[in-house]
PDB file of C-alpha atoms in Angstrom:
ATOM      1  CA  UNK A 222      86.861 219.018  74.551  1.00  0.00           C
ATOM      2  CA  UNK A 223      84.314 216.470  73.798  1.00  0.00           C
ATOM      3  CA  UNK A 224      84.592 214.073  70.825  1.00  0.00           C
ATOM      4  CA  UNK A 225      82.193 212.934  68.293  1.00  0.00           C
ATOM      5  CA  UNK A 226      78.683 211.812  69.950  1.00  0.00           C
ATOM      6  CA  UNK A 227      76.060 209.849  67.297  1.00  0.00           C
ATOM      7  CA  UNK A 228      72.394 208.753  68.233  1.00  0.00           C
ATOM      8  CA  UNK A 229      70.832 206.709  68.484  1.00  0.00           C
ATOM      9  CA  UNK A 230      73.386 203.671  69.269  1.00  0.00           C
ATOM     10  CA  UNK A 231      71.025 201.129  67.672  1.00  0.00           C
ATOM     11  CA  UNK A 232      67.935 201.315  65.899  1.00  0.00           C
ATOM     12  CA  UNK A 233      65.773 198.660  64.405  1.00  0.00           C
ATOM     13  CA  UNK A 234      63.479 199.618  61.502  1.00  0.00           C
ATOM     14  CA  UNK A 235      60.872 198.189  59.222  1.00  0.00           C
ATOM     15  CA  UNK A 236      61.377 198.294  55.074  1.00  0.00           C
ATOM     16  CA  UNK A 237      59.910 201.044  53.189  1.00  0.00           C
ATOM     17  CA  UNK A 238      60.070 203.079  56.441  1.00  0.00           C
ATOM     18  CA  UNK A 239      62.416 206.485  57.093  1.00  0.00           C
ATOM     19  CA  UNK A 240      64.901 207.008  59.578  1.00  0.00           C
ATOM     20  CA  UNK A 241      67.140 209.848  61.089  1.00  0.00           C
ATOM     21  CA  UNK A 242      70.774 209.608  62.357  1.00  0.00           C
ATOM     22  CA  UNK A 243      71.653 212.595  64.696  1.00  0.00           C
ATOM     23  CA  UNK A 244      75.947 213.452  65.262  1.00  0.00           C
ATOM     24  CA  UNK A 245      77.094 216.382  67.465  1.00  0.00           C
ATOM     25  CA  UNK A 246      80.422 217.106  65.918  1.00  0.00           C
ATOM     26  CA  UNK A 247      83.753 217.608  67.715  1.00  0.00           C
ATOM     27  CA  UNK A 248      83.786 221.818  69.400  1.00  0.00           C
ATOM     28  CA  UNK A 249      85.244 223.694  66.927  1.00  0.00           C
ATOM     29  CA  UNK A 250      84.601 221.277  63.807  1.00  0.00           C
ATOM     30  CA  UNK A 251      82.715 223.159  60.726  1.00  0.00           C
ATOM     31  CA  UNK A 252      82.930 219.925  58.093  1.00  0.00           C
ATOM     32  CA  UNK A 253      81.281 216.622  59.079  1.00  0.00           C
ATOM     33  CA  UNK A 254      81.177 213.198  56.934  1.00  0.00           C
ATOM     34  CA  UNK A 255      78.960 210.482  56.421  1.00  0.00           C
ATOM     35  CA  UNK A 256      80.109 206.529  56.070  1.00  0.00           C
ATOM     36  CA  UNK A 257      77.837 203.838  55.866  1.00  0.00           C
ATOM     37  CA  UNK A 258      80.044 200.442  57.000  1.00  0.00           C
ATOM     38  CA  UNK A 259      78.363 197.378  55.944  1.00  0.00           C
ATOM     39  CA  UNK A 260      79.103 193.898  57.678  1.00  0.00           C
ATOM     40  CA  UNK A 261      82.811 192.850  56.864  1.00  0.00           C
ATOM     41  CA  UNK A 262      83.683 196.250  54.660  1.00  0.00           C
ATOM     42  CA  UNK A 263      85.129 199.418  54.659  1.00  0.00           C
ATOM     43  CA  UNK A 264      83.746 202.984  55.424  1.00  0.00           C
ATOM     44  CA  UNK A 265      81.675 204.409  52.316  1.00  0.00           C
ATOM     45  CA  UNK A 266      81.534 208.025  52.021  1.00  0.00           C
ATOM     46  CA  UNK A 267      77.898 209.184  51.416  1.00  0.00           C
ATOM     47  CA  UNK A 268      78.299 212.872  51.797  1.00  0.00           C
ATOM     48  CA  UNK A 269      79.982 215.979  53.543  1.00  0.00           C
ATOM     49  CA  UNK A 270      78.792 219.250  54.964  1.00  0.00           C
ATOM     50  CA  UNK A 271      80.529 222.426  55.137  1.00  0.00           C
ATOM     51  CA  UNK A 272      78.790 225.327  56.913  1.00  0.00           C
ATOM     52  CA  UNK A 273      75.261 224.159  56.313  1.00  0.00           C
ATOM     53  CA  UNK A 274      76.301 223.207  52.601  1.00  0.00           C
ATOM     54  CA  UNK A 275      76.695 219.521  50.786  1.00  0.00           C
ATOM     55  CA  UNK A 276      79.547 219.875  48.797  1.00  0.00           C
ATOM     56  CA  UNK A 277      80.454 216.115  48.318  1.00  0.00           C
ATOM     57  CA  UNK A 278      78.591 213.231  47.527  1.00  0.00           C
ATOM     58  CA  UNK A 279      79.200 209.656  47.135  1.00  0.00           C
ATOM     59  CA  UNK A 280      77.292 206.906  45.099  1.00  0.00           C
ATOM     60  CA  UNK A 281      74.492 206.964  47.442  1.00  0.00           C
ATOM     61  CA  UNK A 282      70.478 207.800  46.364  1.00  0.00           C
ATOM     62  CA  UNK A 283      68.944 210.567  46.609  1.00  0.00           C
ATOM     63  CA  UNK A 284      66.428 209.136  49.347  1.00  0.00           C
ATOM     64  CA  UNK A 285      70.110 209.495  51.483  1.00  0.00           C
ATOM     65  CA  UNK A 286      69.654 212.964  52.486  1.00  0.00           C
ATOM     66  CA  UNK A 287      71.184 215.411  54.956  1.00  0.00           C
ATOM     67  CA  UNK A 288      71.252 218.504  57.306  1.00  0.00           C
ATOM     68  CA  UNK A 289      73.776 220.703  59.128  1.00  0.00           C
ATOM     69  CA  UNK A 290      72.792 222.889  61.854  1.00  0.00           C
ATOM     70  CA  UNK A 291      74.380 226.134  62.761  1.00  0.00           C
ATOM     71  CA  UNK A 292      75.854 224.563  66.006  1.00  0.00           C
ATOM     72  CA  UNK A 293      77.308 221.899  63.180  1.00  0.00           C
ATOM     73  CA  UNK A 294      75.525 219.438  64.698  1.00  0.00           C
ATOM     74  CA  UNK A 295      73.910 216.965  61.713  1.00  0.00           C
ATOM     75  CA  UNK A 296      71.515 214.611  60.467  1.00  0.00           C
ATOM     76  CA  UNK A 297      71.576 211.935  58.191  1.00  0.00           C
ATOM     77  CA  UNK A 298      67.893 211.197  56.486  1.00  0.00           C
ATOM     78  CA  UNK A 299      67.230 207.797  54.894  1.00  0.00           C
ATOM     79  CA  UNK A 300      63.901 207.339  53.212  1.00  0.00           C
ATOM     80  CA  UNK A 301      62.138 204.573  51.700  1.00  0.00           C
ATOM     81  CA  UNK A 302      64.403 201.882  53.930  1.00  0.00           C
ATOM     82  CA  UNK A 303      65.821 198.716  52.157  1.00  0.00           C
ATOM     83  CA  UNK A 304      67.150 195.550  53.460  1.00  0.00           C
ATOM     84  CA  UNK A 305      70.586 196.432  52.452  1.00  0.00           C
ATOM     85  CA  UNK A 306      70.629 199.767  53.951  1.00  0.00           C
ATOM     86  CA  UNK A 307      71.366 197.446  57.260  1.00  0.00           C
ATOM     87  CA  UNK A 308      74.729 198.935  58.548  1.00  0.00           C
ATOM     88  CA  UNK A 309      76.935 200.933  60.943  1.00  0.00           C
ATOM     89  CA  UNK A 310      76.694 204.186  59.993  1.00  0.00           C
ATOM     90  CA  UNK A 311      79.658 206.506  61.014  1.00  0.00           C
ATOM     91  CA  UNK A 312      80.094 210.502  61.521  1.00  0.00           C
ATOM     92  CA  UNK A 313      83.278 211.968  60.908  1.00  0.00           C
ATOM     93  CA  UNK A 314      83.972 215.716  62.098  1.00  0.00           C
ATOM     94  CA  UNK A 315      86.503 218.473  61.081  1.00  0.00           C
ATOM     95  CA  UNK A 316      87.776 221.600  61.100  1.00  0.00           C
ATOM     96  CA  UNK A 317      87.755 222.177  57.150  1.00  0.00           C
ATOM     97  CA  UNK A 318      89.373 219.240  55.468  1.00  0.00           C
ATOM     98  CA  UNK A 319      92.218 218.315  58.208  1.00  0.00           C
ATOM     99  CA  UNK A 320      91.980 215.628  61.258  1.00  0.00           C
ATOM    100  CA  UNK A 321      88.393 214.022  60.920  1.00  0.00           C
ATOM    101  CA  UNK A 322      87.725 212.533  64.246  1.00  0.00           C
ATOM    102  CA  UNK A 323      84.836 209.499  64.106  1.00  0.00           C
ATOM    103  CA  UNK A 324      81.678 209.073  66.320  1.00  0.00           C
ATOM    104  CA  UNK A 325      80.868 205.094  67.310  1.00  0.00           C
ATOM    105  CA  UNK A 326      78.410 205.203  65.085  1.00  0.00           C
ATOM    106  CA  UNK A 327      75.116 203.915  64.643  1.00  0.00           C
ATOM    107  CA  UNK A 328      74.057 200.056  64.122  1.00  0.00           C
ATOM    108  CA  UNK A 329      70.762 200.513  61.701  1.00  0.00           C
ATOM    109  CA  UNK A 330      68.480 197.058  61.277  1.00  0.00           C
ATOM    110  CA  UNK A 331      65.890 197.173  58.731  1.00  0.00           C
ATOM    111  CA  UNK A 332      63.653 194.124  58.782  1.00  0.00           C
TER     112      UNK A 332
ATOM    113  CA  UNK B  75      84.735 199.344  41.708  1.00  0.00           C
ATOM    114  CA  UNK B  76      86.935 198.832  44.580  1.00  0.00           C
ATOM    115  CA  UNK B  77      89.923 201.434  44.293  1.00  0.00           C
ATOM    116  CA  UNK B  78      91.617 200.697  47.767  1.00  0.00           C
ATOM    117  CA  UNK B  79      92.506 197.213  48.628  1.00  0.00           C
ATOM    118  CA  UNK B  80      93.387 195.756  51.358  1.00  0.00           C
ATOM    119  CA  UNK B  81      94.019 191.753  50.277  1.00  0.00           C
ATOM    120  CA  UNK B  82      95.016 190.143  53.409  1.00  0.00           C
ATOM    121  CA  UNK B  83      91.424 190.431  55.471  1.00  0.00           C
ATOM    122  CA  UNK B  84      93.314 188.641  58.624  1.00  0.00           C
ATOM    123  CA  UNK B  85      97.341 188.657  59.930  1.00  0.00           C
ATOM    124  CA  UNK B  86      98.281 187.024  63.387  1.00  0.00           C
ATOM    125  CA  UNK B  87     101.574 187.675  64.880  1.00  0.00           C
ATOM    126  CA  UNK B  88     103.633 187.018  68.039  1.00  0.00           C
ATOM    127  CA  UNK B  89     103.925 189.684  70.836  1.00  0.00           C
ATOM    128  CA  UNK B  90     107.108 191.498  70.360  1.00  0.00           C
ATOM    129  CA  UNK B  91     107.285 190.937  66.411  1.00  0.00           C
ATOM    130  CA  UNK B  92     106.807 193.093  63.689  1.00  0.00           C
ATOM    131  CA  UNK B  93     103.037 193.548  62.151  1.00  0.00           C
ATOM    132  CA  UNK B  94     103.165 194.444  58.742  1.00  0.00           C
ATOM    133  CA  UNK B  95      99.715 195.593  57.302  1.00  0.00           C
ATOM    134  CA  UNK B  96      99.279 196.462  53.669  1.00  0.00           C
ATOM    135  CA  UNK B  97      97.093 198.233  51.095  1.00  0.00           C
ATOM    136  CA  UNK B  98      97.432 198.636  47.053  1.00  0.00           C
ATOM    137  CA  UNK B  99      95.392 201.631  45.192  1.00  0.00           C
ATOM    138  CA  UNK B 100      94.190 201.879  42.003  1.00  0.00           C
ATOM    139  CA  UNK B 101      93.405 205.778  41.542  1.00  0.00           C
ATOM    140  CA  UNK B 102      96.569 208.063  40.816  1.00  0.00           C
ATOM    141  CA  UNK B 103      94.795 210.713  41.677  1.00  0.00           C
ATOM    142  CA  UNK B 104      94.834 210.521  45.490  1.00  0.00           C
ATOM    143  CA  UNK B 105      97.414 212.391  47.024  1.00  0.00           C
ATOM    144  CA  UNK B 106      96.683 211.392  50.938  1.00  0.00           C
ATOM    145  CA  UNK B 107      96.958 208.030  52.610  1.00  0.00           C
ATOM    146  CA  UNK B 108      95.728 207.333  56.507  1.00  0.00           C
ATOM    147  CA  UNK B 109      95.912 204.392  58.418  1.00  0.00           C
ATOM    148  CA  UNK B 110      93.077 204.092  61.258  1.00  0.00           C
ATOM    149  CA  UNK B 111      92.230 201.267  63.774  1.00  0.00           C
ATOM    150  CA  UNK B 112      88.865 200.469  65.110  1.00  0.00           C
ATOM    151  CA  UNK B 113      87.749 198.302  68.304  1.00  0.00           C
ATOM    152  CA  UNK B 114      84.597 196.803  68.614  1.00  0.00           C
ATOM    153  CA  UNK B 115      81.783 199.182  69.616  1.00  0.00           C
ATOM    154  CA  UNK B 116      83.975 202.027  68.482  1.00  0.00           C
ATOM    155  CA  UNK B 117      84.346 204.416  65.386  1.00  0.00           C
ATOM    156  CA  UNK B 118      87.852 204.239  63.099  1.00  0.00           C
ATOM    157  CA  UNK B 119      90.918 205.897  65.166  1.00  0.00           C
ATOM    158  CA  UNK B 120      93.365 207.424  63.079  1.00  0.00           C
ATOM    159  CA  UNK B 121      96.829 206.266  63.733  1.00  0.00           C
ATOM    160  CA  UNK B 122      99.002 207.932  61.164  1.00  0.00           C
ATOM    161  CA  UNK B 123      99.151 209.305  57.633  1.00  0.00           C
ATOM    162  CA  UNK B 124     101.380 210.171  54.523  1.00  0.00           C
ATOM    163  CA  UNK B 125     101.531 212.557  51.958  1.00  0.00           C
ATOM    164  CA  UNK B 126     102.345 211.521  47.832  1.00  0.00           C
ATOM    165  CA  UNK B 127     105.477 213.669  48.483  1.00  0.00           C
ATOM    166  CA  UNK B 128     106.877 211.210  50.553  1.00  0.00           C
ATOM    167  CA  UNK B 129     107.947 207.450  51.216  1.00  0.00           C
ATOM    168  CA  UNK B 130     108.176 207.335  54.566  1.00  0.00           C
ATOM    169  CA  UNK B 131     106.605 208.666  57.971  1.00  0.00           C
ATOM    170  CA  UNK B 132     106.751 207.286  61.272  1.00  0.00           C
ATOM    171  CA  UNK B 133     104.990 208.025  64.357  1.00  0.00           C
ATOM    172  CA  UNK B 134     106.295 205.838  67.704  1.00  0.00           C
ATOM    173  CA  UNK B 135     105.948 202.187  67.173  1.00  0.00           C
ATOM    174  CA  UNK B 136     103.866 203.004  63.665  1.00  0.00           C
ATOM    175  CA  UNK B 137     105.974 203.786  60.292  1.00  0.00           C
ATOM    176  CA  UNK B 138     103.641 203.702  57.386  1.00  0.00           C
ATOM    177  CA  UNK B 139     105.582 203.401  53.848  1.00  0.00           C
ATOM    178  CA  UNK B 140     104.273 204.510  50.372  1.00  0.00           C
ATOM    179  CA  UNK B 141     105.206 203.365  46.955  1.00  0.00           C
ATOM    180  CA  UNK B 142     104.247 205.216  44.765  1.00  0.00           C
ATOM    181  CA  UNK B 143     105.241 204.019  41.571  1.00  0.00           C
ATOM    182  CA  UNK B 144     103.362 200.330  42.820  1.00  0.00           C
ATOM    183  CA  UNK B 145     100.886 201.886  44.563  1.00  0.00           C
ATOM    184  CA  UNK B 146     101.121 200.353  47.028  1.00  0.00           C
ATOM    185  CA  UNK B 147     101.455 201.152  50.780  1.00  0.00           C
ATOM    186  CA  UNK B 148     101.675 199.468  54.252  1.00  0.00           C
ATOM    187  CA  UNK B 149     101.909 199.982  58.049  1.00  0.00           C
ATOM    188  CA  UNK B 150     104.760 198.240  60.097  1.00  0.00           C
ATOM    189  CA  UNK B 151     103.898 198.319  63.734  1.00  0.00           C
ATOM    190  CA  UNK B 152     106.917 197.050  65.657  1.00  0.00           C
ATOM    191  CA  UNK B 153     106.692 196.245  68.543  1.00  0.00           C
ATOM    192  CA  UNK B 154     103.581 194.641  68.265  1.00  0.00           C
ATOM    193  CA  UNK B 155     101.556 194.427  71.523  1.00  0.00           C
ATOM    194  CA  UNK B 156      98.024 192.638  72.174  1.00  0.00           C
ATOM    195  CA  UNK B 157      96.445 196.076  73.028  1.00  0.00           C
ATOM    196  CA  UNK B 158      96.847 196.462  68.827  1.00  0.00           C
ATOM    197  CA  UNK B 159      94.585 193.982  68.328  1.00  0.00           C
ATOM    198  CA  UNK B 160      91.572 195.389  66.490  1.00  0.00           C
ATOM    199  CA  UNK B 161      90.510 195.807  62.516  1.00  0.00           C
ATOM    200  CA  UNK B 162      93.018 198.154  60.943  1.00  0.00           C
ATOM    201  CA  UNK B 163      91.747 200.307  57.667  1.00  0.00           C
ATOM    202  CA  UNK B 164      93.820 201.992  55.185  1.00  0.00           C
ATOM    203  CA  UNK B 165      92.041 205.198  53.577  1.00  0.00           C
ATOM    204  CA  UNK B 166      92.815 207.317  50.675  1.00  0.00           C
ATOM    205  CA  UNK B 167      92.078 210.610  49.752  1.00  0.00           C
ATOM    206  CA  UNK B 168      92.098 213.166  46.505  1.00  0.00           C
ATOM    207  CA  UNK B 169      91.605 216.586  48.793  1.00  0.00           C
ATOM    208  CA  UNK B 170      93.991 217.032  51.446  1.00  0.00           C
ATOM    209  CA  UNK B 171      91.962 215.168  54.140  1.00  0.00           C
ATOM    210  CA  UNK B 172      88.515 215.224  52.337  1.00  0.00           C
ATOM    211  CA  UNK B 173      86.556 212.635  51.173  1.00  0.00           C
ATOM    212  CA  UNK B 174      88.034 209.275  52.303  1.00  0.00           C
ATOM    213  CA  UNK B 175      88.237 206.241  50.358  1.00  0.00           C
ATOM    214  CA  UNK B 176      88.648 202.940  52.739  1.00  0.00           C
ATOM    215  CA  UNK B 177      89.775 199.608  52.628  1.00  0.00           C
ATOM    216  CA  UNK B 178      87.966 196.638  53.863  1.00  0.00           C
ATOM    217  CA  UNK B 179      89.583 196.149  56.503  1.00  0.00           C
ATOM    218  CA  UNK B 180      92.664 194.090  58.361  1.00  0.00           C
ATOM    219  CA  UNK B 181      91.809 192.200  61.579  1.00  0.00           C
ATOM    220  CA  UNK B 182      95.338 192.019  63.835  1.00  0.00           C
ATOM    221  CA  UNK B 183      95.583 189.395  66.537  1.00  0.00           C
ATOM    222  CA  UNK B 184      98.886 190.378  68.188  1.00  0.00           C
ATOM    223  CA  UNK B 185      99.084 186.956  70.698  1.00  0.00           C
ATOM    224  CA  UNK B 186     100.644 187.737  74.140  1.00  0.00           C
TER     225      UNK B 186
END
């Protein structure tokens, strides 16, 4: 059983420019999460999937956008990057709502 | 609007001693609490969780408590070892396991 993989590990971007997060989910897992961890903070949730569907979103712009794949595998879409959007950015996996196992995430630099 | 705390952003304690780690809510409406550690280089683990319809759960050397008429709840780890060193995070949720709501963070230095 393999666990939650994210990619790239670290990334380095210029402002104004778009990036894309990739997460294989956990076999089995249907629901996966987004968290954007800032420097000396908590997880913030951004948005979940469910079968190819959002159906949660946190305070996040819409320029924060997302896909999941038939395989569940997803992507997380920022546009128009900002300083601030500098952070670890985690992918959580499920089946449904229950157990959400957590990728290493990905360390995003926008300069 | 920061509706889980976690005040206490460092705690240091003695191999062998009791680590207690806590966390204070503001939203009545969540109805799940999880407790999850994270190394370095690594995403959150989670460690253990409670439900609103009780005060008490314990898993091993983890027993997380819940109050909640303060609401308030916290993690005793006993014994500690240095292997628990990392940042522990407290998380809430309205959904049975859903969207998560996190803390900032605890870092834990258990000292051999």
């Amino acid at each position: 059983e393999t666990g939650v993989t994210q990619s790239p590990t670290h990334l380095i971007k210029t402002r104004g420019q778009q990036v894309t997060l990739r997460c294989s989910s956990q076999s089995g897992h249907n629901t996966v999460s987004w968290y954007q961890q800032a420097l000396g903070q908590g997880p913030q949730f951004i948005f979940q999937y469910y079968r190819e569907e959002e159906n949660g979103r946190g305070n996040f712009p819409p320029r924060f956008s997302g896909l999941q794949f038939p395989n569940y595998s997803s992507e997380l879409n920022v546009n128009a990057l900002e300083l601030d959007d500098s952070a670890l950015y985690l992918c959580a996996s499920s089946f449904t709502n229950y157990g959400y196992t957590f990728g290493s995430g990905t360390r995003l630099t926008v300069v | 609007d920061q509706q889980v705390k976690q005040n206490s952003p460092s705690l240091s304690v003695q191999e062998g001693r009791i680590s207690i780690l806590n966390c204070d809510y503001t939203n009545s409406m969540f109805d799940y609490f999880l407790w999850y550690k994270k190394y370095p280089a690594e995403g959150p683990t989670f460690l253990i969780s409670i439900s609103s319809i009780k005060d008490k759960n314990e898993d091993g050397r983890f027993t997380v408590f819940l109050n909640k008429s303060a609401k308030h709840l916290s993690l005793h780890i006993v014994p500690s070892q240095p292997g628990d060193s990392a940042v522990y995070f407290c998380a809430a949720s309205g959904t049975s396991y859903g969207k998560l709501t996190f803390g900032q963070g605890t870092i834990l230095t258990v000292h051999p």
